[in-house]
Each structure stands twice: as C-alpha cells, then as structure tokens.
CSV table of C-alpha atoms in Angstrom, one decimal:
chain,number,residue,atom,x,y,z
A,1,MET,CA,80.6,83.4,102.7
A,2,LYS,CA,84.3,83.8,101.9
A,3,LYS,CA,83.6,83.2,98.2
A,4,PHE,CA,80.8,85.8,98.2
A,5,LEU,CA,83.0,88.5,99.7
A,6,ALA,CA,85.8,87.5,97.4
A,7,ALA,CA,83.5,88.1,94.4
A,8,LEU,CA,82.5,91.4,95.8
A,9,LEU,CA,86.1,92.4,96.3
A,10,ALA,CA,87.1,91.3,92.8
A,11,ALA,CA,84.5,93.7,91.4
A,12,LEU,CA,85.7,96.5,93.6
A,13,MET,CA,89.3,95.9,92.6
A,14,MET,CA,88.5,96.6,89.0
A,15,CYS,CA,88.2,100.3,90.0
A,16,VAL,CA,91.0,100.6,92.7
A,17,PRO,CA,94.7,101.1,92.0
A,18,PHE,CA,97.5,98.8,92.6
A,19,VAL,CA,100.7,98.4,90.6
A,20,CYS,CA,101.0,95.1,88.6
A,21,ALA,CA,103.1,93.9,85.7
A,22,ALA,CA,100.4,94.8,83.2
A,23,CYS,CA,100.1,98.4,84.3
A,24,GLN,CA,103.6,99.2,85.4
A,25,ASP,CA,104.6,101.0,82.3
A,26,THR,CA,101.9,103.7,82.8
A,27,GLN,CA,103.1,104.3,86.4
A,28,ASP,CA,106.9,104.2,86.2
A,29,ASP,CA,107.1,108.0,86.4
A,30,GLN,CA,104.9,108.2,89.5
A,31,THR,CA,106.7,108.9,92.8
A,32,GLU,CA,103.6,109.2,94.9
A,33,THR,CA,100.7,106.8,94.7
A,34,THR,CA,97.4,106.0,96.4
A,35,ASP,CA,96.5,102.8,98.2
A,36,GLN,CA,93.3,100.8,97.5
A,37,SER,CA,91.2,102.7,100.0
A,38,GLY,CA,92.4,106.1,98.9
A,39,ASP,CA,93.2,106.9,102.5
A,40,THR,CA,96.5,108.0,103.9
A,41,ALA,CA,98.2,105.0,105.6
A,42,SER,CA,101.0,104.7,108.1
A,43,ASP,CA,102.6,102.0,110.2
A,44,ASP,CA,102.7,104.6,113.0
A,45,THR,CA,99.3,103.3,114.0
A,46,GLY,CA,97.0,106.3,113.6
A,47,ASP,CA,99.4,108.9,112.6
A,48,GLU,CA,98.0,109.7,109.1
A,49,THR,CA,100.3,112.6,108.1
A,50,ALA,CA,101.6,111.5,104.7
A,51,GLU,CA,100.2,113.7,101.9
A,52,GLU,CA,99.5,110.7,99.8
A,53,ALA,CA,99.3,107.0,100.5
A,54,GLU,CA,101.2,104.3,98.6
A,55,LEU,CA,100.5,101.6,96.1
A,56,LEU,CA,101.1,97.9,96.5
A,57,GLU,CA,103.8,97.4,93.9
A,58,ILE,CA,103.7,93.7,93.0
A,59,PRO,CA,103.2,91.9,89.6
A,60,ASP,CA,99.9,90.6,88.4
A,61,VAL,CA,100.3,86.9,89.2
A,62,ASP,CA,98.1,83.8,89.6
A,63,TYR,CA,99.4,81.2,92.0
A,64,ASP,CA,96.8,78.6,91.1
A,65,GLY,CA,95.6,77.8,94.6
A,66,TYR,CA,99.0,77.8,96.4
A,67,THR,CA,98.8,77.5,100.2
A,68,PHE,CA,100.8,80.2,102.0
A,69,GLN,CA,101.6,78.6,105.4
A,70,ILE,CA,102.4,81.0,108.3
A,71,LEU,CA,103.9,79.7,111.5
A,72,THR,CA,102.8,81.8,114.4
A,73,ASN,CA,101.9,81.6,118.1
A,74,SER,CA,98.7,80.7,119.7
A,75,ASP,CA,96.7,83.7,121.0
A,76,ILE,CA,97.5,84.7,124.6
A,77,SER,CA,96.6,87.8,126.6
A,78,TYR,CA,99.7,89.8,125.6
A,79,SER,CA,100.4,88.4,122.2
A,80,TYR,CA,97.7,88.0,119.5
A,81,GLY,CA,99.4,85.7,117.1
A,82,SER,CA,96.5,84.9,114.7
A,83,MET,CA,97.3,85.8,111.1
A,84,ASP,CA,94.2,84.5,109.4
A,85,PHE,CA,90.5,84.0,110.2
A,86,ASP,CA,88.1,81.7,108.2
A,87,GLU,CA,84.8,83.4,108.6
A,88,PRO,CA,83.1,86.7,109.5
A,89,SER,CA,83.3,87.7,113.1
A,90,GLU,CA,81.9,90.4,115.4
A,91,ASP,CA,85.4,90.8,116.9
A,92,ALA,CA,87.2,93.7,115.1
A,93,ARG,CA,90.5,91.9,114.8
A,94,GLU,CA,89.1,88.6,113.6
A,95,GLN,CA,86.9,90.4,111.0
A,96,ALA,CA,89.9,92.4,109.8
A,97,LEU,CA,92.0,89.2,109.4
A,98,TYR,CA,89.1,87.6,107.5
A,99,GLU,CA,88.7,90.5,105.2
A,100,ARG,CA,92.5,90.6,104.6
A,101,SER,CA,92.7,86.9,103.7
A,102,VAL,CA,89.8,87.2,101.3
A,103,ALA,CA,91.4,90.2,99.6
A,104,ILE,CA,94.8,88.5,99.2
A,105,GLU,CA,93.3,85.1,98.2
A,106,GLU,CA,91.3,86.7,95.5
A,107,LEU,CA,94.1,88.9,94.3
A,108,LEU,CA,96.7,86.2,94.0
A,109,ASN,CA,94.7,83.0,93.8
A,110,ILE,CA,96.2,81.5,97.0
A,111,THR,CA,95.0,80.2,100.3
A,112,VAL,CA,96.4,81.6,103.5
A,113,GLU,CA,96.7,79.2,106.4
A,114,MET,CA,98.5,79.2,109.7
A,115,THR,CA,100.1,76.8,112.1
A,116,GLN,CA,100.0,77.9,115.7
A,117,ASP,CA,102.1,76.7,118.7
A,118,ASP,CA,103.3,78.0,122.1
A,119,LEU,CA,104.8,81.5,121.9
A,120,GLY,CA,108.5,81.4,122.0
A,121,SER,CA,109.9,77.9,122.4
A,122,GLY,CA,107.0,76.1,120.7
A,123,VAL,CA,107.1,78.1,117.5
A,124,TYR,CA,111.0,78.0,117.5
A,125,GLU,CA,111.2,74.3,117.8
A,126,LEU,CA,108.8,73.8,114.8
A,127,TYR,CA,110.8,76.4,112.8
A,128,LYS,CA,114.2,75.0,113.6
A,129,THR,CA,113.2,71.4,113.0
A,130,ASP,CA,111.8,72.3,109.6
A,131,VAL,CA,114.9,74.3,108.5
A,132,ASP,CA,117.3,71.8,109.8
A,133,ALA,CA,115.5,69.1,107.8
A,134,GLY,CA,115.8,71.3,104.7
A,135,LEU,CA,112.0,71.6,104.4
A,136,ASP,CA,110.0,74.5,103.1
A,137,THR,CA,106.8,74.0,105.2
A,138,TYR,CA,106.4,77.5,106.4
A,139,ALA,CA,106.6,80.5,104.1
A,140,ILE,CA,107.2,82.9,107.0
A,141,ALA,CA,107.2,82.7,110.8
A,142,LEU,CA,106.2,85.1,113.5
A,143,ASN,CA,107.8,84.7,116.9
A,144,THR,CA,109.2,86.6,119.8
A,145,MET,CA,112.1,88.9,119.6
A,146,ALA,CA,114.3,86.7,121.7
A,147,TYR,CA,113.5,83.4,119.9
A,148,SER,CA,113.7,85.1,116.5
A,149,ALA,CA,117.1,86.5,117.5
A,150,THR,CA,118.2,83.0,118.4
A,151,ALA,CA,117.1,81.7,115.0
A,152,VAL,CA,118.9,84.6,113.3
A,153,GLY,CA,122.1,84.1,115.4
A,154,ALA,CA,122.0,80.4,114.4
A,155,GLY,CA,121.9,81.2,110.7
A,156,LEU,CA,118.4,79.9,110.2
A,157,CYS,CA,116.9,83.0,108.6
A,158,TYR,CA,116.9,84.4,105.1
A,159,ASN,CA,118.3,87.9,104.4
A,160,ILE,CA,115.0,89.7,103.7
A,161,ASP,CA,116.8,92.3,101.6
A,162,GLU,CA,117.4,89.6,99.0
A,163,ILE,CA,113.7,88.7,98.7
A,164,PRO,CA,112.0,90.5,95.8
A,165,TYR,CA,109.0,92.8,96.3
A,166,ILE,CA,109.4,93.3,100.0
A,167,ASP,CA,109.9,97.0,100.2
A,168,LEU,CA,110.8,98.0,103.7
A,169,THR,CA,110.6,101.7,102.8
A,170,LYS,CA,106.8,101.4,102.6
A,171,SER,CA,104.7,102.8,105.3
A,172,TRP,CA,103.2,99.4,106.2
A,173,TRP,CA,106.6,98.3,107.5
A,174,ASN,CA,107.8,99.5,110.9
A,175,SER,CA,110.6,101.8,110.2
A,176,ASP,CA,111.9,101.8,113.9
A,177,CYS,CA,112.3,98.0,113.6
A,178,THR,CA,113.9,98.2,110.2
A,179,GLU,CA,116.5,100.8,111.3
A,180,GLN,CA,117.3,99.4,114.7
A,181,LEU,CA,117.5,95.7,113.9
A,182,ALA,CA,119.6,95.7,110.8
A,183,LEU,CA,122.7,93.6,111.2
A,184,GLY,CA,125.5,94.6,108.8
A,185,GLY,CA,122.9,96.6,107.0
A,186,ASN,CA,120.9,93.5,106.4
A,187,HIS,CA,117.3,92.8,107.6
A,188,TYR,CA,116.5,89.4,109.1
A,189,MET,CA,113.7,90.4,111.4
A,190,ILE,CA,110.9,92.8,110.3
A,191,SER,CA,107.6,94.0,111.7
A,192,GLY,CA,104.7,96.3,110.7
A,193,ASP,CA,101.1,96.1,109.7
A,194,ILE,CA,101.5,92.5,108.8
A,195,ALA,CA,100.7,91.6,112.4
A,196,LEU,CA,99.7,93.2,115.7
A,197,SER,CA,102.5,92.2,118.0
A,198,ASP,CA,104.7,95.2,117.4
A,199,LYS,CA,101.9,97.3,118.7
A,200,GLU,CA,100.6,95.1,121.5
A,201,CYS,CA,104.0,94.4,123.1
A,202,ILE,CA,105.1,98.0,123.8
A,203,TRP,CA,105.8,99.1,127.3
A,204,ALA,CA,103.6,101.7,128.9
A,205,VAL,CA,102.5,103.0,132.3
A,206,TYR,CA,98.9,102.4,133.5
A,207,PHE,CA,97.7,104.7,136.4
A,208,MET,CA,94.7,104.3,138.6
A,209,LYS,CA,92.7,107.5,138.7
A,210,ASP,CA,91.1,106.8,142.1
A,211,VAL,CA,94.5,106.4,143.8
A,212,LEU,CA,95.9,109.5,142.1
A,213,GLU,CA,92.9,111.5,143.3
A,214,ALA,CA,93.3,110.2,146.8
A,215,ILE,CA,96.9,111.4,147.1
A,216,SER,CA,96.6,114.6,145.0
A,217,ASN,CA,93.8,116.4,143.4
A,218,ASP,CA,95.9,118.8,141.3
A,219,VAL,CA,98.2,116.4,139.4
A,220,ASP,CA,97.5,116.1,135.7
A,221,ILE,CA,99.8,113.4,134.3
A,222,TYR,CA,98.4,113.8,130.8
A,223,GLN,CA,99.5,117.4,130.8
A,224,MET,CA,102.9,116.6,132.1
A,225,VAL,CA,103.3,114.2,129.2
A,226,ARG,CA,102.2,116.9,126.8
A,227,ASP,CA,104.6,119.4,128.4
A,228,GLY,CA,107.5,117.0,128.3
A,229,THR,CA,107.9,117.1,132.1
A,230,TRP,CA,106.7,113.5,132.8
A,231,THR,CA,109.9,112.1,134.3
A,232,TRP,CA,111.1,109.3,136.6
A,233,ASP,CA,111.3,111.7,139.5
A,234,GLU,CA,107.7,112.8,139.1
A,235,MET,CA,106.5,109.2,138.8
A,236,TYR,CA,108.6,108.0,141.8
A,237,THR,CA,107.5,110.9,144.0
A,238,LEU,CA,103.8,110.1,143.3
A,239,ALA,CA,104.4,106.4,143.8
A,240,LYS,CA,105.9,106.8,147.3
A,241,ALA,CA,102.9,108.9,148.3
A,242,ALA,CA,100.5,106.2,147.2
A,243,VAL,CA,101.8,103.4,149.4
A,244,PHE,CA,99.2,102.2,151.9
A,245,ASP,CA,99.1,99.3,154.4
A,246,ASN,CA,95.6,98.0,153.5
A,247,ASN,CA,95.5,95.2,156.1
A,248,ALA,CA,97.4,97.2,158.8
A,249,ASN,CA,99.7,94.3,159.6
A,250,GLY,CA,102.9,96.4,159.3
A,251,VAL,CA,104.2,94.0,156.6
A,252,ARG,CA,104.4,94.8,152.9
A,253,ASP,CA,102.4,92.1,151.1
A,254,GLU,CA,100.1,91.6,148.2
A,255,ALA,CA,97.1,92.7,150.2
A,256,ASP,CA,98.6,96.3,150.4
A,257,ARG,CA,98.6,99.1,148.0
A,258,TYR,CA,101.9,99.8,146.2
A,259,GLY,CA,103.1,102.8,144.3
A,260,ILE,CA,104.3,100.8,141.3
A,261,THR,CA,103.8,97.2,140.3
A,262,THR,CA,106.1,95.8,137.7
A,263,HIS,CA,108.5,92.9,136.9
A,264,SER,CA,112.0,92.4,135.7
A,265,GLU,CA,111.5,93.7,132.1
A,266,ASN,CA,111.2,97.1,133.7
A,267,TYR,CA,115.0,97.3,133.9
A,268,ALA,CA,115.3,97.3,130.1
A,269,ALA,CA,112.3,99.6,129.7
A,270,SER,CA,113.9,102.0,132.1
A,271,TRP,CA,117.3,102.4,130.5
A,272,GLN,CA,115.7,102.6,127.1
A,273,ALA,CA,113.3,105.3,128.4
A,274,ALA,CA,116.5,107.2,129.1
A,275,GLY,CA,117.6,106.8,125.5
A,276,LEU,CA,120.2,104.1,126.3
A,277,LYS,CA,120.8,100.6,125.0
A,278,LEU,CA,123.1,97.7,125.7
A,279,ILE,CA,124.0,97.4,122.0
A,280,THR,CA,123.9,99.9,119.2
A,281,LEU,CA,124.8,99.7,115.5
A,282,ASP,CA,127.8,101.5,114.1
A,283,SER,CA,127.7,103.2,110.6
A,284,GLU,CA,128.2,99.8,108.9
A,285,GLY,CA,125.5,98.1,111.0
A,286,ILE,CA,127.9,96.2,113.2
A,287,PRO,CA,126.7,95.7,116.8
A,288,GLN,CA,128.8,97.5,119.4
A,289,ILE,CA,128.6,97.4,123.2
A,290,SER,CA,127.3,100.7,124.4
A,291,TRP,CA,126.6,100.3,128.1
A,292,GLY,CA,130.1,100.6,129.5
A,293,THR,CA,129.8,104.3,130.1
A,294,GLU,CA,129.4,106.6,133.1
A,295,GLN,CA,126.1,107.8,131.8
A,296,PHE,CA,124.7,104.2,131.8
A,297,TYR,CA,126.1,103.5,135.3
A,298,GLU,CA,124.5,106.7,136.6
A,299,VAL,CA,121.1,105.9,135.0
A,300,PHE,CA,121.4,102.3,136.3
A,301,GLU,CA,121.9,103.4,139.9
A,302,ASP,CA,118.7,105.4,139.7
A,303,ILE,CA,116.9,102.3,138.3
A,304,LYS,CA,118.3,100.3,141.2
A,305,THR,CA,117.0,102.9,143.7
A,306,ILE,CA,113.5,102.7,142.3
A,307,MET,CA,113.4,98.9,141.7
A,308,GLY,CA,115.1,98.1,145.0
A,309,ASP,CA,112.5,100.2,147.0
A,310,THR,CA,110.3,97.2,147.9
A,311,ASP,CA,108.1,99.4,150.1
A,312,THR,CA,107.0,101.4,147.1
A,313,VAL,CA,107.6,98.9,144.2
A,314,SER,CA,106.4,95.4,143.9
A,315,PRO,CA,108.6,93.8,141.2
A,316,SER,CA,107.0,90.4,141.7
A,317,SER,CA,105.1,88.9,138.9
A,318,ALA,CA,102.9,89.7,135.9
A,319,THR,CA,100.0,88.1,137.7
A,320,PHE,CA,100.1,90.6,140.6
A,321,ILE,CA,100.4,93.5,138.1
A,322,LYS,CA,97.1,92.4,136.7
A,323,THR,CA,95.6,92.0,140.2
A,324,SER,CA,96.8,95.4,141.3
A,325,VAL,CA,95.0,97.1,138.4
A,326,LEU,CA,91.8,95.1,138.6
A,327,GLN,CA,91.6,95.6,142.4
A,328,CYS,CA,93.1,99.1,142.5
A,329,GLN,CA,96.1,98.2,144.6
A,330,THR,CA,98.6,100.4,143.0
A,331,LEU,CA,99.0,103.9,141.6
A,332,PHE,CA,101.2,102.8,138.6
A,333,ALA,CA,101.6,99.5,136.8
A,334,THR,CA,104.1,99.0,134.0
A,335,GLU,CA,103.2,96.5,131.3
A,336,VAL,CA,102.6,96.1,127.6
A,337,VAL,CA,99.8,97.9,125.7
A,338,ALA,CA,98.1,94.5,125.1
A,339,HIS,CA,96.9,94.4,128.7
A,340,MET,CA,94.4,97.2,128.0
A,341,ASN,CA,92.2,94.4,126.8
A,342,THR,CA,92.6,92.6,130.1
A,343,TYR,CA,91.8,95.7,132.1
A,344,ARG,CA,88.9,97.0,130.1
A,345,ASP,CA,86.2,95.4,132.3
A,346,SER,CA,87.7,96.7,135.6
A,347,GLU,CA,85.3,98.6,137.8
A,348,TYR,CA,88.2,101.1,138.5
A,349,ASP,CA,89.1,103.9,136.2
A,350,PHE,CA,92.6,103.9,134.7
A,351,GLY,CA,94.6,105.9,132.2
A,352,ILE,CA,97.6,105.0,130.1
A,353,VAL,CA,100.7,107.1,129.4
A,354,PRO,CA,104.2,106.6,128.0
A,355,TYR,CA,107.0,105.4,130.2
A,356,PRO,CA,108.5,108.6,131.6
A,357,LYS,CA,111.6,110.3,130.5
A,358,TYR,CA,114.8,110.0,132.6
A,359,SER,CA,115.1,113.8,132.5
A,360,ALA,CA,112.8,116.5,131.1
A,361,ASP,CA,115.5,117.8,128.7
A,362,GLN,CA,115.2,114.6,126.6
A,363,GLU,CA,113.8,115.3,123.1
A,364,ARG,CA,111.2,112.5,123.2
A,365,TYR,CA,109.7,109.6,125.1
A,366,TYR,CA,111.2,106.2,124.2
A,367,SER,CA,108.8,103.2,124.3
A,368,TYR,CA,110.5,99.9,125.0
A,369,VAL,CA,109.6,97.0,122.7
A,370,ALA,CA,109.3,94.0,124.9
A,371,VAL,CA,111.1,90.6,124.3
A,372,SER,CA,107.7,89.0,123.8
A,373,SER,CA,107.0,91.3,120.8
A,374,CYS,CA,107.0,89.3,117.6
A,375,VAL,CA,108.8,89.8,114.3
A,376,VAL,CA,108.6,88.1,110.9
A,377,VAL,CA,111.4,85.9,109.8
A,378,VAL,CA,111.8,84.0,106.5
A,379,PRO,CA,113.1,80.4,106.7
A,380,LEU,CA,116.6,79.9,105.2
A,381,THR,CA,115.1,77.0,103.2
A,382,THR,CA,112.5,79.1,101.3
A,383,SER,CA,112.3,77.7,97.8
A,384,ASN,CA,110.5,80.5,96.0
A,385,GLU,CA,111.8,83.9,97.1
A,386,GLU,CA,109.7,85.9,94.6
A,387,ARG,CA,106.4,84.3,95.6
A,388,THR,CA,107.2,84.6,99.3
A,389,GLY,CA,108.1,88.3,98.8
A,390,ILE,CA,104.9,89.1,96.8
A,391,ILE,CA,102.6,87.5,99.3
A,392,THR,CA,104.4,88.8,102.4
A,393,GLU,CA,104.3,92.4,100.9
A,394,ALA,CA,100.6,92.0,100.2
A,395,LEU,CA,99.9,90.7,103.7
A,396,ALA,CA,101.5,93.9,105.1
A,397,TYR,CA,99.8,96.2,102.7
A,398,PHE,CA,96.3,94.7,103.4
A,399,GLY,CA,97.2,94.6,107.1
A,400,GLN,CA,97.5,98.4,106.9
A,401,GLU,CA,94.2,98.5,105.0
A,402,TYR,CA,92.2,96.3,107.4
A,403,LEU,CA,94.1,95.0,110.4
A,404,THR,CA,95.8,98.0,112.0
A,405,PRO,CA,92.7,100.3,111.7
A,406,ALA,CA,90.5,97.6,113.3
A,407,TYR,CA,93.0,97.2,116.2
A,408,TYR,CA,94.2,100.7,116.7
A,409,ASP,CA,91.1,102.8,115.9
A,410,THR,CA,88.3,100.4,116.7
A,411,GLN,CA,89.7,98.6,119.7
A,412,LEU,CA,92.5,100.4,121.4
A,413,GLN,CA,91.4,104.0,121.0
A,414,SER,CA,87.7,103.5,121.1
A,415,ARG,CA,86.8,100.3,123.0
A,416,PHE,CA,89.7,99.7,125.5
A,417,THR,CA,90.5,103.2,126.6
A,418,ARG,CA,88.5,105.0,129.3
A,419,ASP,CA,89.0,108.6,128.1
A,420,GLU,CA,90.1,110.7,125.1
A,421,GLU,CA,93.4,111.5,126.7
A,422,SER,CA,94.5,107.9,126.8
A,423,ALA,CA,93.8,107.7,123.1
A,424,GLU,CA,96.0,110.7,122.6
A,425,MET,CA,98.7,109.1,124.8
A,426,LEU,CA,98.7,106.0,122.6
A,427,ASP,CA,99.9,108.1,119.7
A,428,ILE,CA,102.9,109.3,121.8
A,429,ILE,CA,103.6,105.7,123.0
A,430,PHE,CA,103.8,104.5,119.4
A,431,GLU,CA,105.7,107.5,118.1
A,432,TYR,CA,109.2,106.1,118.8
A,433,ARG,CA,109.7,102.4,119.5
A,434,SER,CA,113.0,101.4,121.0
A,435,TYR,CA,114.6,98.0,120.0
A,436,ASP,CA,117.7,96.9,121.9
A,437,LEU,CA,119.6,94.1,120.2
A,438,GLY,CA,121.5,93.5,123.5
A,439,VAL,CA,118.2,92.6,125.1
A,440,PHE,CA,116.9,90.3,122.3
A,441,PHE,CA,120.1,88.4,121.6
A,442,ASP,CA,121.4,88.6,125.2
A,443,TRP,CA,124.9,88.2,123.9
A,444,GLY,CA,127.2,87.2,126.8
A,445,SER,CA,124.2,87.1,129.1
A,446,ALA,CA,124.5,90.8,129.8
A,447,TYR,CA,120.8,91.5,129.8
A,448,THR,CA,120.2,88.6,132.1
A,449,SER,CA,122.8,89.8,134.5
A,450,LEU,CA,121.5,93.4,134.5
A,451,LYS,CA,117.9,92.5,135.5
A,452,SER,CA,118.6,92.9,139.2
A,453,SER,CA,118.7,95.6,141.8
A,454,THR,CA,122.0,94.1,143.1
A,455,ALA,CA,123.8,94.2,139.7
A,456,ASN,CA,126.9,96.3,139.4
A,457,PRO,CA,127.1,97.4,135.7
A,458,SER,CA,130.7,98.6,135.8
A,459,SER,CA,132.1,95.3,137.2
A,460,LEU,CA,129.8,93.3,134.9
A,461,TYR,CA,131.0,95.2,131.9
A,462,ALA,CA,134.6,94.4,132.9
A,463,SER,CA,133.9,90.7,133.3
A,464,LEU,CA,131.4,90.3,130.4
A,465,SER,CA,132.6,92.5,127.5
A,466,LYS,CA,135.0,89.9,126.1
A,467,SER,CA,132.4,87.2,126.0
A,468,ILE,CA,129.8,89.6,124.6
A,469,ASN,CA,132.1,90.5,121.7
A,470,LYS,CA,132.8,86.8,121.0
A,471,ALA,CA,129.1,86.0,121.0
A,472,ILE,CA,128.4,88.9,118.6
A,473,GLU,CA,131.2,87.7,116.3
A,474,LYS,CA,129.7,84.2,116.3
A,475,SER,CA,126.3,85.5,115.3
A,476,LEU,CA,127.8,87.7,112.5
A,477,ASP,CA,129.9,84.8,111.3
A,478,LYS,CA,126.8,82.6,110.9
A,479,LEU,CA,125.3,85.4,108.8
A,480,GLY,CA,128.4,86.0,106.7
A,481,ILE,CA,128.9,89.4,108.2
A,482,TYR,CA,132.4,90.2,109.6
A,483,SER,CA,133.4,93.1,111.8
C-alpha cells in the first residue's frame, strides 16, 4: 500500500512546486513561494494569515534507500511521540504520519524509522550512550524540554545553525521556541510542525460547564477571554464559590468538589502567565537571572495565596485532575492541551480557555510550555550534516502539510472540543507560547525550590543566585559560549 501511494504522490509531485538544485536558477529572484498544497501554512496551528505560503528549499537528491532513524518517546496520554506510521489508519494522526513518510521517502529515496523508549530518562539514556560511544545511530532525537536541556548542557548536541538546509525562519518551525531558547544566539533545541508535542504540552484551563452554571448563570468566561478581562482574580473568585463538601464529612478530600485541581507545574505556568520568567536572554543570547525583582516577589505571593488555599485548590496529582474532570468534581482544572483527548468521552460538558492574565492590562495571554513538551535535538556525533538537514527540513515541511492540520483541525478543533468557542480559544492558547530556560535547565535548582507554597523567593534568590550563575557558565562553557 505504501508503494502504491508513493507512486501516486510521485505523479502528483510532477506538477507541484518545491525548490531543488535543478530548478533553483529559475527561482532565485522569488521572495515569496507556494508550498506543495498551494495553501497558506503556519506553525501557529490554524492561524493561516500569511499572504503566500513557502517552498521547501532543498536540493534534488537521491539517498539510495538510506534509513533515517529518529529517537523518540513511546506514546503516552500527554505526549504523542510517534514520528512515523507504516500503514494507512483511520486515526487522523497516524494517517498523517503515514502520508508524510510516504511523501518524504518517495522524494528523497529514504526510509524513515523510529526507535521509541520511555519519555524523558529512557530516551535520554539511549541518546547519551550513543553520543558518548561516538556512534551515529540516530539522525535526530525528540525528548522532553528538561532532558533535552540536560543533553545540551552536557555538550551532547549539535548547533543546528551549522546544519545546512534547516531554515528556522520558515513557518513550519516554531518561532516562539526559536527565539526564546537560543543560547548565545545558537539553536540547539527546536520545535514546530515536525512533531506534535509543542502543541500538546501547552498549559491551559479546563472548566466544567455544569459547575459554572450551578454557581452563576451570567458568567461568560469565553467573552472575558475575548475582552482581555480573564484574570487570576476572576478565576480565583469563581473557584472559591465552587467549593462543595460532597460527602458532608467536614473534611476536604478527593470525594469533594474543588474550585481548582492542578499540580506543581502550575507555579511555573502562573508566573509565566504574568509575563515573567526565571531566566531571560540578553541581547547576545546570554542567559540572565530575571526573578530577583520586586515584581516577581509580588506575583509569587499571589501564586502562594492561591496554591496554598487547600480548601479551594487541590494541588495533588495529575491523576486526580483527570478524575475531577471526568466526574465533575471541580470548576477548573489546569493541565496540558493533550488531555482533551482523555476528556473527550466524559459525560460532563467542559470548555477550554487560556491560562488567565495576572492583570487585565497585560497585552496578551501567555501559554506556558510544560517541561514534558518535546523538542528536536541533533546528536553531536552526526556524520552527515547536509543529509540530516535536508531530511529534517522535509519532515517539518511535510508535517505542516499533513500532520498539523490532521491534529489541529481534524482532532483538536473538530473532534475533541465540545463547542465552537473552545476551538476559538485554542487559537488564543497557541498564539504566544512561553518557554522558560530556568524551568527547563533548572540551573541552581531554582525551579525545584520555587515549586512550593512555602517558598520565599527573595531569600532563595539571595542563597541561590551564585550557584545559578555558575551552573549557567558551566553549560555555556560546554557549548563554547562565554559570557
């Protein structure tokens, strides 16, 4: 079946544009180009605003059956790691992966394969063992932000800017990731339409419509989001009104209804929703501590007030978050977008909105990219940079063509959401993704120390800032970047 579809695609490609070595001369003067479908494409998942789409600018090459091996995680509820699928499928994501592989394999005469292991540590150990041994088993790897940061900080990853044909200015690469994760102006971790994780692992707020109607029949959260007035104060006020002692035992437990169910990542989601980060990049791309300010301390006190209110908030576990939605035991639940798939069969109606602003005068909503979100890294031991660049760029391009529409349009907006408003909210959630290097690298254990309602940020800053700076310098030294 794969061969049949490959033949069909080969015929179609005779009449669709892409830039190759043989036709480059006729297209050098073009500044705007069209992709293979002719449709406008964007990594902003559904925001098709560009006047013209772009071409895949790679040479016309034949790799004679080369196997492009991708190291990635096994599929789990909040991280779909698959990067290839061998046969047609009724599942939109699987079918899109299949069609992408067929297109790339026919175009470049390669075979795409993947090795999967446990998210995080499992993938990291395979990656590190291979690089330490000087091997070139995996062309690229996809792993969590935290473990990818560990690999980068250990000097195990290639500077992607030095790999030919990967053009991070193209719309199929995630510009938020590109801009916010550049170390010394160099890119070691990238994301985009090549995979789904940078869409799945974005923090959002689920709300139960039955509970909202029970406590107030005139609150329209969707309209508040549109008006820019959806704030922490609004969410917390509603959450406190939603608390109910279901079993009437006078004790707060998991049989009761809470205002908010969440877990410890909500700390990072909260300060980033306020537009703040632990680490920011200076004009030269050098990481700088940015949380030792009165503004951060003030925001963090409000985070502690909410997260420490155990009558209203249940900051227990991801398991109870799921239970609270499926059994309608909360008004709000904060988790990643991927859990929409988990909740789709719930008998209770829910909506999804961006994490609220700290204050209404903020210009935008900031969506926290969770530590479990995955990025692409290239092993330091890669032996053929040009080939890796060409195939990786093609994967991202055809991901925009097949994978992102199947996930965003077919599944998220059409199948998993319960109303048109939620589909609209997803556009806002994906509009600006916030990446915090301080969370992912956890230099000096600052992030670990701040995930607590008893944390004192000012005293922690005084005690940790020196070790944070040393840890940053060590990472930059491994990368050949000096502050």
